[in-house]
CSV table of C-alpha atoms in Angstrom, one decimal:
chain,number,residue,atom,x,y,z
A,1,UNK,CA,3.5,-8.8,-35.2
A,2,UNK,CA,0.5,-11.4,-34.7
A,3,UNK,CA,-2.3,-10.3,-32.4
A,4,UNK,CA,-1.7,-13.6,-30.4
A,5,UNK,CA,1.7,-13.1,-29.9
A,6,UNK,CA,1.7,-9.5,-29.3
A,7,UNK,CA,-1.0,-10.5,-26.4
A,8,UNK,CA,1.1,-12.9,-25.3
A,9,UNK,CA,4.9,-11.1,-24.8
A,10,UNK,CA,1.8,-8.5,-22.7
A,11,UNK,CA,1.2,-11.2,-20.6
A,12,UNK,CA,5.2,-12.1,-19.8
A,13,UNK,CA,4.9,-8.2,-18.5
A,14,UNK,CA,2.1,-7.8,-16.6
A,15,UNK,CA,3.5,-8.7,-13.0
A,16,UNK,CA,6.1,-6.3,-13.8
A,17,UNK,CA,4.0,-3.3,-14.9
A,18,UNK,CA,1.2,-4.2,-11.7
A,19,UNK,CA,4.2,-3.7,-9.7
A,20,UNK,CA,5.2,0.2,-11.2
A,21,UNK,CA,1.7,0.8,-11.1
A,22,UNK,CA,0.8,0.1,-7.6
A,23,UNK,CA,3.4,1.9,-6.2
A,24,UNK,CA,2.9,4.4,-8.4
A,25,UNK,CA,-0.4,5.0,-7.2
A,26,UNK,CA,-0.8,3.3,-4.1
A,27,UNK,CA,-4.4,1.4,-5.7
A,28,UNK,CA,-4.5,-1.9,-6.6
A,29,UNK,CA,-7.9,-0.5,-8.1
A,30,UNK,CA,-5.9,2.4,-10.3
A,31,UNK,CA,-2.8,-0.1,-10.9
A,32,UNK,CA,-4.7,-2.7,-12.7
A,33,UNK,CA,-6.4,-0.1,-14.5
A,34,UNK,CA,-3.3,1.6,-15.8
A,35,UNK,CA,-2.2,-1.7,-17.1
A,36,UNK,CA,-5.3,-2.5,-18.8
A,37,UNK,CA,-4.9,1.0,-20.5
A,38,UNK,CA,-1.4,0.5,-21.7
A,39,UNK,CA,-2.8,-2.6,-23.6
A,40,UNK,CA,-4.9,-0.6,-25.4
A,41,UNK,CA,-2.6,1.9,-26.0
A,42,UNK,CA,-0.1,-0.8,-27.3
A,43,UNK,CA,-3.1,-2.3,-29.5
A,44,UNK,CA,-3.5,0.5,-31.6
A,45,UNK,CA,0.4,1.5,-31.6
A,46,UNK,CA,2.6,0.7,-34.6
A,47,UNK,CA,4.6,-2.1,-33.8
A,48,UNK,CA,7.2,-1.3,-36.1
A,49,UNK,CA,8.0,1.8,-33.5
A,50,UNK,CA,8.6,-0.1,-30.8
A,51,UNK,CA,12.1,-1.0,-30.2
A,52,UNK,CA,11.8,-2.2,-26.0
A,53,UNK,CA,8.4,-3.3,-25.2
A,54,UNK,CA,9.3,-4.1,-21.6
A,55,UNK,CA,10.6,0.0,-21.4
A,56,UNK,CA,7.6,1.6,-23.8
A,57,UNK,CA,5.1,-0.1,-21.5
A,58,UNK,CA,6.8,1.1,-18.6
A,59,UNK,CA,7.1,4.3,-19.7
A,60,UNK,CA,3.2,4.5,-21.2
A,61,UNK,CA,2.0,3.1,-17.9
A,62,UNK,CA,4.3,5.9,-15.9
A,63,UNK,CA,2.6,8.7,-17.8
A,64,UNK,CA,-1.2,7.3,-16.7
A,65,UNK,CA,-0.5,7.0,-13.4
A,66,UNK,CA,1.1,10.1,-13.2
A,67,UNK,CA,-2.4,11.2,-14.5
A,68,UNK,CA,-4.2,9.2,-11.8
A,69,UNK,CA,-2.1,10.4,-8.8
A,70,UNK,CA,-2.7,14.2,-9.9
A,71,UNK,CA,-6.4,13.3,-10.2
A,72,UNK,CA,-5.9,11.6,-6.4
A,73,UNK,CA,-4.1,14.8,-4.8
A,74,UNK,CA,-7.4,16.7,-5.8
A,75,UNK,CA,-9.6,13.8,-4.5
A,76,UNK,CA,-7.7,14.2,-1.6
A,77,UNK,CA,-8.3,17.9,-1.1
A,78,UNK,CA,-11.9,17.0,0.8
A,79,UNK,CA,-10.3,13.9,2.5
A,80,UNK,CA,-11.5,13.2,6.1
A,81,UNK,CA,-8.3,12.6,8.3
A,82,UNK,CA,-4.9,10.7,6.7
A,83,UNK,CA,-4.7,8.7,3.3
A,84,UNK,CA,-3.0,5.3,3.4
A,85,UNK,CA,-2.4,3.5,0.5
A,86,UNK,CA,-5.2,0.6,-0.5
A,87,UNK,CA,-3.5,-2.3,1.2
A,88,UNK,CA,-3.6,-5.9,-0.9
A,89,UNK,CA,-5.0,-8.1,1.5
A,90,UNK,CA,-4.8,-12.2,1.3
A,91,UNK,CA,-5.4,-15.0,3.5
A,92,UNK,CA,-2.2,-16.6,5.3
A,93,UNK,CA,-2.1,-19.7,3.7
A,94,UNK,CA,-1.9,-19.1,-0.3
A,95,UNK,CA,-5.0,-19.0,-2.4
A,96,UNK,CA,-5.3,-21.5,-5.1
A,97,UNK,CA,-7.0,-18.7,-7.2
A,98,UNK,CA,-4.2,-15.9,-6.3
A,99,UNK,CA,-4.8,-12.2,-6.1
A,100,UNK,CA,-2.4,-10.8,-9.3
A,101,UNK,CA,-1.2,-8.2,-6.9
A,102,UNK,CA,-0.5,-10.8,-4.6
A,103,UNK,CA,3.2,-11.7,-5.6
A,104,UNK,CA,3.9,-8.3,-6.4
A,105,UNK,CA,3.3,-7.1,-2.9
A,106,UNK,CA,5.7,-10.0,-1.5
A,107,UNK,CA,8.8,-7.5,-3.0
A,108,UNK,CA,10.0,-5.2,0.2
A,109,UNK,CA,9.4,-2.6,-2.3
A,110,UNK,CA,5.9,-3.4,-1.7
A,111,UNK,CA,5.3,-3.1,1.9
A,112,UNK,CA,2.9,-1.0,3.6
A,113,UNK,CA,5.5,0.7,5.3
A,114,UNK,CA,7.0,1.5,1.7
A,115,UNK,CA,4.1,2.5,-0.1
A,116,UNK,CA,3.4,4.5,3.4
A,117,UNK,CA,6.5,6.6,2.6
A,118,UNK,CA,5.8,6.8,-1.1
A,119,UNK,CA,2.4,8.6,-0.3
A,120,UNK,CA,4.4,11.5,1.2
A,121,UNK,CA,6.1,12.5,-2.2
A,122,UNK,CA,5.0,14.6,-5.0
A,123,UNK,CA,3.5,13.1,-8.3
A,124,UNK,CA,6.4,14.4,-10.1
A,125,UNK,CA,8.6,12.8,-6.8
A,126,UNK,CA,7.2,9.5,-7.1
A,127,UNK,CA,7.4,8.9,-10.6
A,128,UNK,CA,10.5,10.4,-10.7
A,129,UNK,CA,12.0,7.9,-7.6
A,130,UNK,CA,9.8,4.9,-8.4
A,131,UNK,CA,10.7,4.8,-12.2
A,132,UNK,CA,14.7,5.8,-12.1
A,133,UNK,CA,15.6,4.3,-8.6
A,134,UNK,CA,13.4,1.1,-8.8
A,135,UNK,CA,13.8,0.3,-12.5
A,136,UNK,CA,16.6,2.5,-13.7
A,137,UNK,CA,14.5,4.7,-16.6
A,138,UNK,CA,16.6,7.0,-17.6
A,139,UNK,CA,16.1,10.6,-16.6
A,140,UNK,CA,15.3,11.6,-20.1
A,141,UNK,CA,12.7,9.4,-20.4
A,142,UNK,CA,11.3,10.9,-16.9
A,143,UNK,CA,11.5,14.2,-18.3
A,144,UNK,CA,9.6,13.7,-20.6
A,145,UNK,CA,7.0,11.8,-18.7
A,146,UNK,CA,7.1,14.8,-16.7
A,147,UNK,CA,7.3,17.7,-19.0
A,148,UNK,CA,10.3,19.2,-17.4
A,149,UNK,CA,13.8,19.7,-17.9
A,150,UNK,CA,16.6,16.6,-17.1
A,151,UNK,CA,17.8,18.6,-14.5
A,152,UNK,CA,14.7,19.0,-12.6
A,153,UNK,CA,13.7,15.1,-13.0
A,154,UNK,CA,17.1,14.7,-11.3
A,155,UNK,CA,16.3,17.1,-8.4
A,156,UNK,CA,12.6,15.4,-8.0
A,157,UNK,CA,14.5,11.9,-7.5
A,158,UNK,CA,17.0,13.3,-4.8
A,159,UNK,CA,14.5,15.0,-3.3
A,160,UNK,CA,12.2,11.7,-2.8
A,161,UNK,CA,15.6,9.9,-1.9
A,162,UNK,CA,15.7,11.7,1.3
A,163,UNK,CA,11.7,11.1,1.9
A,164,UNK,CA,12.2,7.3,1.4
A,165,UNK,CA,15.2,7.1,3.9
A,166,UNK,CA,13.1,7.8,6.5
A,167,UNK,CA,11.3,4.9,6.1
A,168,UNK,CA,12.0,1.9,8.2
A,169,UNK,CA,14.6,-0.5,7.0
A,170,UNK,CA,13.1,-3.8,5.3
A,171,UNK,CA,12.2,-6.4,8.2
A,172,UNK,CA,12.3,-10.3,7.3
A,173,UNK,CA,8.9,-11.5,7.4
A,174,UNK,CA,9.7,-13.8,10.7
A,175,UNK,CA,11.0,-11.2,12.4
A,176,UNK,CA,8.0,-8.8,11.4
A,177,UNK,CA,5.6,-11.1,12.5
A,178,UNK,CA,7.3,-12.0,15.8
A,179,UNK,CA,7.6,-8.4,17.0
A,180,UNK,CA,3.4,-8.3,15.7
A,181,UNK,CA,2.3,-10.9,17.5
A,182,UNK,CA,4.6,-10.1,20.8
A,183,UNK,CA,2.8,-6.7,21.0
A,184,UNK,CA,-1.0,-8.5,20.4
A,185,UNK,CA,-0.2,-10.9,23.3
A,186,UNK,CA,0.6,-7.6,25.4
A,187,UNK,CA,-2.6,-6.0,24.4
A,188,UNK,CA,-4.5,-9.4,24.8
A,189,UNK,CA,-3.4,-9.3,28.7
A,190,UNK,CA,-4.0,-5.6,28.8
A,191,UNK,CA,-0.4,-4.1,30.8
A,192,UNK,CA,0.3,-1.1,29.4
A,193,UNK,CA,3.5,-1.5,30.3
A,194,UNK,CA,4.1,-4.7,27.9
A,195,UNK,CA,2.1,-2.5,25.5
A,196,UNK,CA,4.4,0.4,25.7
A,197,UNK,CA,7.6,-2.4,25.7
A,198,UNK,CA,6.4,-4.3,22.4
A,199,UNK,CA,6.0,-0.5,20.9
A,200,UNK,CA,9.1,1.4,19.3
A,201,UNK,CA,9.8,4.8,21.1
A,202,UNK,CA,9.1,6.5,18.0
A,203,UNK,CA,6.0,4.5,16.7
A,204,UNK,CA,3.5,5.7,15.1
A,205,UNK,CA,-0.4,5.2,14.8
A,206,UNK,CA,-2.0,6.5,11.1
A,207,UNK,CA,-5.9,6.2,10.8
A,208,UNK,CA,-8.0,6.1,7.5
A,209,UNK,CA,-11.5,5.9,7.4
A,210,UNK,CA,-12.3,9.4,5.4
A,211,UNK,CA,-14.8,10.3,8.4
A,212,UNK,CA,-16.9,6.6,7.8
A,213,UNK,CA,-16.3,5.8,11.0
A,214,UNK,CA,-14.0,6.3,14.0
A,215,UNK,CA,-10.1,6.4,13.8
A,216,UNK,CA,-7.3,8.4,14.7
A,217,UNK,CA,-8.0,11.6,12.6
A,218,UNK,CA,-4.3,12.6,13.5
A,219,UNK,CA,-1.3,11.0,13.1
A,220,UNK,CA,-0.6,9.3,17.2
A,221,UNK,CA,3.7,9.7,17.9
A,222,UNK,CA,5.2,8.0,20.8
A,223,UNK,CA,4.9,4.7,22.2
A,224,UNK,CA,3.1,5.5,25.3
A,225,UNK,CA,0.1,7.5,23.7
A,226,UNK,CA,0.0,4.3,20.8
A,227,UNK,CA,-0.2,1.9,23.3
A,228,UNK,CA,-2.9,3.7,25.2
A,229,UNK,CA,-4.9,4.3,21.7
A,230,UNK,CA,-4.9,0.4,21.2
A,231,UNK,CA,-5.9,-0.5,24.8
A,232,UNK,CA,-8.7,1.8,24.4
A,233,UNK,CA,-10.0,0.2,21.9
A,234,UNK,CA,-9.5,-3.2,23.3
A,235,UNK,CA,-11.9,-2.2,26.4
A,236,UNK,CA,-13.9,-0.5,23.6
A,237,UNK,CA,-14.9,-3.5,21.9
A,238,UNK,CA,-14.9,-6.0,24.8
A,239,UNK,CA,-11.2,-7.4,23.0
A,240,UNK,CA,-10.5,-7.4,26.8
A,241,UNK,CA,-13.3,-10.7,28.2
A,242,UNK,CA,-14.9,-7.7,29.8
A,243,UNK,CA,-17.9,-8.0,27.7
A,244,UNK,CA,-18.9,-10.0,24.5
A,245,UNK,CA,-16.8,-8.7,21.6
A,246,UNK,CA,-18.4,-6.6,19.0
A,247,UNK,CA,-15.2,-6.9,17.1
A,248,UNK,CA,-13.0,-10.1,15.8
A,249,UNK,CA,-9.8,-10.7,14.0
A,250,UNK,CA,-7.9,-12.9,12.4
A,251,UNK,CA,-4.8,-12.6,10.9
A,252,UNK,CA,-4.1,-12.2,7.0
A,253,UNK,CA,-0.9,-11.3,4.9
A,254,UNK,CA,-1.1,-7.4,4.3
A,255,UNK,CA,1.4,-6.6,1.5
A,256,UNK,CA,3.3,-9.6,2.2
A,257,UNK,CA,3.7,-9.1,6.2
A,258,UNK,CA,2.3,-10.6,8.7
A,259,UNK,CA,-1.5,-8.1,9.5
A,260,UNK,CA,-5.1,-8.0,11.3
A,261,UNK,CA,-8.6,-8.0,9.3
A,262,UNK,CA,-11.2,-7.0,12.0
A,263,UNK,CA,-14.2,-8.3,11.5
A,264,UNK,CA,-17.4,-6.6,13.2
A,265,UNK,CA,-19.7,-9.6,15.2
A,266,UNK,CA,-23.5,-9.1,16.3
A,267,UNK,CA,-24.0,-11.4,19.4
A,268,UNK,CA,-26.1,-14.0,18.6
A,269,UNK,CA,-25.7,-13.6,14.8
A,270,UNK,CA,-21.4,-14.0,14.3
A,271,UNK,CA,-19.7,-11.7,11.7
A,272,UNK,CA,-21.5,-9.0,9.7
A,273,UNK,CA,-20.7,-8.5,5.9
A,274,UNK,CA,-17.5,-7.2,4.8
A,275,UNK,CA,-14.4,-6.3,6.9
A,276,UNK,CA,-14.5,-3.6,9.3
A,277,UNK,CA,-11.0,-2.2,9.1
A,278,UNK,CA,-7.4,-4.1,8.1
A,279,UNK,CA,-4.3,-3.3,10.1
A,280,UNK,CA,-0.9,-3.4,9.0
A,281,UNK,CA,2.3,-2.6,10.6
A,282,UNK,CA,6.0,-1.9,10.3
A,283,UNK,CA,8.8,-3.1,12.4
A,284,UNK,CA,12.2,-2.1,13.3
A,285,UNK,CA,14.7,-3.4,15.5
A,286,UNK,CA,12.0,-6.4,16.7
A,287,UNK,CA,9.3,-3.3,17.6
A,288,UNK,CA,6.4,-2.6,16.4
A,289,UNK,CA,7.1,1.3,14.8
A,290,UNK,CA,4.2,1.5,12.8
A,291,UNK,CA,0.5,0.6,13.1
A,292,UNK,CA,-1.9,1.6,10.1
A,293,UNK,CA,-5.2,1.4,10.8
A,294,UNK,CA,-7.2,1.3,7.7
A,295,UNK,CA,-11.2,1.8,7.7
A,296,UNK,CA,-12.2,3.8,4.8
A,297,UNK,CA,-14.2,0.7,3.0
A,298,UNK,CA,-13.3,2.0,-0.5
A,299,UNK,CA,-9.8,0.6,0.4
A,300,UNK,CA,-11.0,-2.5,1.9
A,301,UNK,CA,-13.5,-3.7,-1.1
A,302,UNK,CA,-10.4,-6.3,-2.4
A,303,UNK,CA,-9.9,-7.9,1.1
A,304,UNK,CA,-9.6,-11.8,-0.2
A,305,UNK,CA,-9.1,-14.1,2.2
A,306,UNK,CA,-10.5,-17.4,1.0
């Protein structure tokens, strides 16, 4: 097989193996690394044993992030507050130089409610859901990935099955970003009893910043104590007209859905480098269930909105 066209049936895969690899690891940083890594690997691997490309790269690129989310879970050991997945963040209206991520993220798969749920497994349960349940490996391939018997690959799937279905259903994108922008327009005229109506009873609020600056350290439940978070923060940053802003938004696609980049504004001087913090959410039944406040500027270095 020719260099040339061995590059080139890589390229017809890449989409595919961004999208195992991001939610594998929940890093478009570590994703696009894993797939530059399985080209090496399949550069100096012998063609001639290689019967499914499409399923060897799969399977290559499942054992290095399997390797990058055990190196994570120690990261995480000395991790300020709660770890959200590092969202992929584009401007509304498509770029005519798109993020590679970007199409990938579109997938429901791909929301940030999703990969939300995904960072609750295991290693062994992720790879062992993401790999069987979204693309049908078999279990003796995951096994092997794994190091572990059949049986137990089968029992880290079911177990993740039951973590997943806990997440919210998949929202259409209109009706994610009319519940969004119904409980902005509440918080815009500052009722907390709009608020706390544009709010699921069971919502939640998760912060990450890793202690670089302020955020729910905890996970917020319940609609009321959400909705008084956010006002707070409103009144915080003059959101309210009560004084001049120190923070601005705009929205931006966040995994495909309909999100908030906050920028941070010096009066007199307009927006400081960089974004301060990206929100995303998750909907179900037309309310906002889920607000993720991300602020840990490792996670927010990709933010392309142009």
């Amino acid at each position: 097989m020719v260099s040339a066209l061995l590059a080139d049936l890589f390229e017809s895969n890449r989409a595919h193996l961004l999208s195992v690899a991001y939610r594998l690891t929940g890093s478009a940083r570590d994703a696009e690394d894993a797939v530059q890594e399985s080209w090496l690997r399949l550069a100096g691997a012998h063609q001639s044993e290689i019967e499914d490309l499409r399923a060897w790269l799969t399977t290559v690129v499942g054992r290095i992030c399997l390797d990058h989310l055990r190196s994570a879970a120690v990261r995480r050991e000395s991790y300020v507050g709660q770890w959200l997945p590092e969202p992929v963040v584009t401007g509304i209206t498509p770029s005519s130089t798109p993020d590679p991520l970007e199409a990938v993220v579109r997938k429901q798969e791909c929301s940030l409610a999703a990969m939300v749920v995904l960072e609750s497994l295991t290693p062994p349960q992720r790879v062992a859901f993401v790999l069987h349940d979204g693309l049908s490996v078999p279990f003796g391939e995951i096994a092997e990935i794994l190091g572990v018997s059949v049986e137990v690959a089968r029992q880290l799937a079911v177990r993740a099955r039951k973590s997943v279905a806990q997440a919210p259903p998949p929202t259409p994108n209109g009706e994610h970003a009319a519940a969004v922008r119904k409980f902005l327009d509440a918080l815009s005229a500052g009722d907390i009893g709009a608020v706390t109506a544009a709010l699921h009873p069971d919502s939640v609020l998760i912060g990450d910043a890793n202690g670089t600056t302020s955020t729910a350290v905890n996970v917020i439940g319940g609609a009321d104590k959400v909705a008084r978070f956010f006002l707070g923060l409103v009144r915080k940053y003059g959101l309210d007209g009560s004084a001049e802003p120190t923070l601005e938004y705009e929205f931006a696609s966040v995994n495909g859905q309909l999100g908030l980049v906050v920028h941070r504004v010096a009066p007199g001087y307009g927006r400081l480098e960089g974004p301060a913090r990206v929100l995303g959410f998750a909907v179900r039944d037309g309310l906002v269930c889920g607000a993720y406040d991300l602020a840990n500027p490792e996670k927010l270095s990709r933010v392309r909105l142009g």
